[in-house]
Structure formats: C-alpha cells, structure tokens
C-alpha cells in the first residue's frame, strides 16, 4: 500500500516507486481545502501535463481511477491494479495542479 498525503499545494507519497499489481492508496487530506486524487498513466513527468483553463486535460491520458471531493481531515482509500509503467497522481480541481499538487509514481 502507499500512503498519500494531500496538503496545500502538494501530494506526498514518500517513495516515487511501487510494485506492479494491486495497490491500495490511503489518501489523507491534511490540508484545509477539498482536494481530489486522480491517477493517470503517462510517459510525461508530473510537472509537464497539458493544462487547459487551469485544469489538466484528463482526456489526453489513460485514466486509472480517482477519488473526488476529499474533505479536509478525510482519509479515503482507493485500490487499483497498476501495470508496470509511469503514472502521475494529481489533484485536478481548478488551479490545484498548477500550484504543485502532483507526484510521479514509477511502477515496476
């Protein structure tokens, strides 16, 4: 499992690598604002995704899964099957990505 901590304006997952297969993310919103947790598969680095109107164009990527509207203080979990490859974890609420809410995850 991977613990992800959301704050203003960061996603911290501790290690940028994971093992292919079933991964459970525990997503703790330690910030004061509502956030979301989106997983996309891409070869692009987390800080290089295309942005339109202050949001990442998610249709340009292979979507994996997401948790929407994570309230401050909440810690939901998300279990996904990830194949080997590069993923970006991000908050795609308006302007959050641009302020730094993204992280790279390499799965081997």
mmCIF file of C-alpha atoms in Angstrom:
data_model
loop_
_atom_site.group_PDB
_atom_site.id
_atom_site.type_symbol
_atom_site.label_atom_id
_atom_site.label_comp_id
_atom_site.label_asym_id
_atom_site.label_seq_id
_atom_site.Cartn_x
_atom_site.Cartn_y
_atom_site.Cartn_z
ATOM 1 C CA UNK A 1 0.000 0.000 0.000
ATOM 2 C CA UNK A 2 1.004 3.620 -0.497
ATOM 3 C CA UNK A 3 0.176 6.466 1.860
ATOM 4 C CA UNK A 4 -0.562 9.716 0.055
ATOM 5 C CA UNK A 5 -0.782 12.972 1.980
ATOM 6 C CA UNK A 6 -2.557 15.938 0.403
ATOM 7 C CA UNK A 7 -1.867 19.470 1.613
ATOM 8 C CA UNK A 8 -1.929 22.919 0.082
ATOM 9 C CA UNK A 9 -0.208 22.570 -2.507
ATOM 10 C CA UNK A 10 1.479 19.196 -2.540
ATOM 11 C CA UNK A 11 0.936 15.451 -2.879
ATOM 12 C CA UNK A 12 3.476 13.496 -0.836
ATOM 13 C CA UNK A 13 3.730 9.739 -1.396
ATOM 14 C CA UNK A 14 7.073 9.185 0.316
ATOM 15 C CA UNK A 15 8.598 6.923 -2.357
ATOM 16 C CA UNK A 16 8.231 7.516 -6.093
ATOM 17 C CA UNK A 17 8.273 3.793 -6.881
ATOM 18 C CA UNK A 18 5.813 0.959 -6.428
ATOM 19 C CA UNK A 19 5.374 -2.691 -7.312
ATOM 20 C CA UNK A 20 3.112 -3.731 -10.196
ATOM 21 C CA UNK A 21 -0.142 -5.351 -9.150
ATOM 22 C CA UNK A 22 -2.830 -4.399 -6.680
ATOM 23 C CA UNK A 23 -2.005 -1.207 -4.801
ATOM 24 C CA UNK A 24 -4.133 0.407 -2.121
ATOM 25 C CA UNK A 25 -3.672 4.135 -1.686
ATOM 26 C CA UNK A 26 -4.610 5.650 1.655
ATOM 27 C CA UNK A 27 -5.229 9.285 0.780
ATOM 28 C CA UNK A 28 -5.141 11.622 3.791
ATOM 29 C CA UNK A 29 -6.266 15.182 3.189
ATOM 30 C CA UNK A 30 -4.178 17.046 5.771
ATOM 31 C CA UNK A 31 -4.973 20.383 4.163
ATOM 32 C CA UNK A 32 -7.742 22.870 4.806
ATOM 33 C CA UNK A 33 -9.354 22.727 1.362
ATOM 34 C CA UNK A 34 -11.237 19.992 -0.503
ATOM 35 C CA UNK A 35 -8.945 18.043 -2.857
ATOM 36 C CA UNK A 36 -9.160 15.096 -5.215
ATOM 37 C CA UNK A 37 -6.804 12.255 -6.059
ATOM 38 C CA UNK A 38 -6.524 11.312 -9.737
ATOM 39 C CA UNK A 39 -4.276 8.600 -11.206
ATOM 40 C CA UNK A 40 -3.331 8.753 -14.899
ATOM 41 C CA UNK A 41 -0.880 6.622 -16.876
ATOM 42 C CA UNK A 42 1.508 8.680 -18.981
ATOM 43 C CA UNK A 43 5.135 8.944 -20.066
ATOM 44 C CA UNK A 44 5.120 12.650 -19.155
ATOM 45 C CA UNK A 45 6.571 13.852 -15.877
ATOM 46 C CA UNK A 46 4.112 15.098 -13.262
ATOM 47 C CA UNK A 47 5.001 18.753 -13.777
ATOM 48 C CA UNK A 48 4.654 18.563 -17.598
ATOM 49 C CA UNK A 49 0.987 17.672 -18.180
ATOM 50 C CA UNK A 50 -1.044 19.821 -20.598
ATOM 51 C CA UNK A 51 -3.262 22.357 -18.819
ATOM 52 C CA UNK A 52 -6.422 23.954 -20.238
ATOM 53 C CA UNK A 53 -8.345 26.554 -18.211
ATOM 54 C CA UNK A 54 -6.324 25.816 -15.041
ATOM 55 C CA UNK A 55 -7.021 22.048 -15.160
ATOM 56 C CA UNK A 56 -5.175 19.077 -16.653
ATOM 57 C CA UNK A 57 -6.846 17.708 -19.777
ATOM 58 C CA UNK A 58 -7.523 14.217 -18.375
ATOM 59 C CA UNK A 59 -8.906 13.024 -21.739
ATOM 60 C CA UNK A 60 -5.334 13.121 -23.101
ATOM 61 C CA UNK A 61 -4.299 10.237 -20.813
ATOM 62 C CA UNK A 62 -5.176 6.698 -19.902
ATOM 63 C CA UNK A 63 -7.348 7.186 -16.813
ATOM 64 C CA UNK A 64 -6.878 4.708 -13.992
ATOM 65 C CA UNK A 65 -9.190 5.873 -11.189
ATOM 66 C CA UNK A 66 -9.857 8.764 -8.862
ATOM 67 C CA UNK A 67 -11.379 9.906 -5.598
ATOM 68 C CA UNK A 68 -13.338 13.135 -5.922
ATOM 69 C CA UNK A 69 -14.152 15.730 -3.253
ATOM 70 C CA UNK A 70 -11.912 14.614 -0.394
ATOM 71 C CA UNK A 71 -12.869 16.804 2.570
ATOM 72 C CA UNK A 72 -10.242 18.235 4.894
ATOM 73 C CA UNK A 73 -9.420 15.624 7.533
ATOM 74 C CA UNK A 74 -10.765 12.688 5.473
ATOM 75 C CA UNK A 75 -8.641 9.610 4.673
ATOM 76 C CA UNK A 76 -10.367 7.512 1.996
ATOM 77 C CA UNK A 77 -8.717 4.527 0.326
ATOM 78 C CA UNK A 78 -8.509 3.559 -3.329
ATOM 79 C CA UNK A 79 -7.453 0.102 -4.538
ATOM 80 C CA UNK A 80 -6.267 -0.206 -8.143
ATOM 81 C CA UNK A 81 -4.369 -2.677 -10.312
ATOM 82 C CA UNK A 82 -1.336 -0.963 -11.816
ATOM 83 C CA UNK A 83 0.760 -2.466 -14.591
ATOM 84 C CA UNK A 84 4.419 -1.557 -14.901
ATOM 85 C CA UNK A 85 4.856 1.982 -16.186
ATOM 86 C CA UNK A 86 4.822 5.631 -15.218
ATOM 87 C CA UNK A 87 1.855 7.260 -13.502
ATOM 88 C CA UNK A 88 1.024 10.752 -12.336
ATOM 89 C CA UNK A 89 -1.008 11.358 -9.190
ATOM 90 C CA UNK A 90 -2.683 14.745 -9.127
ATOM 91 C CA UNK A 91 -5.381 16.968 -7.752
ATOM 92 C CA UNK A 92 -7.253 18.346 -10.749
ATOM 93 C CA UNK A 93 -9.518 20.844 -9.044
ATOM 94 C CA UNK A 94 -9.221 24.261 -10.703
ATOM 95 C CA UNK A 95 -5.653 25.639 -10.287
ATOM 96 C CA UNK A 96 -4.572 22.971 -7.754
ATOM 97 C CA UNK A 97 -2.335 21.104 -10.250
ATOM 98 C CA UNK A 98 -0.693 24.359 -11.303
ATOM 99 C CA UNK A 99 0.118 25.185 -7.682
ATOM 100 C CA UNK A 100 2.091 21.930 -7.338
ATOM 101 C CA UNK A 101 -0.403 19.192 -6.422
ATOM 102 C CA UNK A 102 1.151 16.347 -8.402
ATOM 103 C CA UNK A 103 3.555 13.463 -7.929
ATOM 104 C CA UNK A 104 5.319 10.919 -10.137
ATOM 105 C CA UNK A 105 4.964 7.208 -9.480
ATOM 106 C CA UNK A 106 7.041 4.607 -11.311
ATOM 107 C CA UNK A 107 5.641 1.092 -11.084
ATOM 108 C CA UNK A 108 7.953 -1.842 -11.805
#
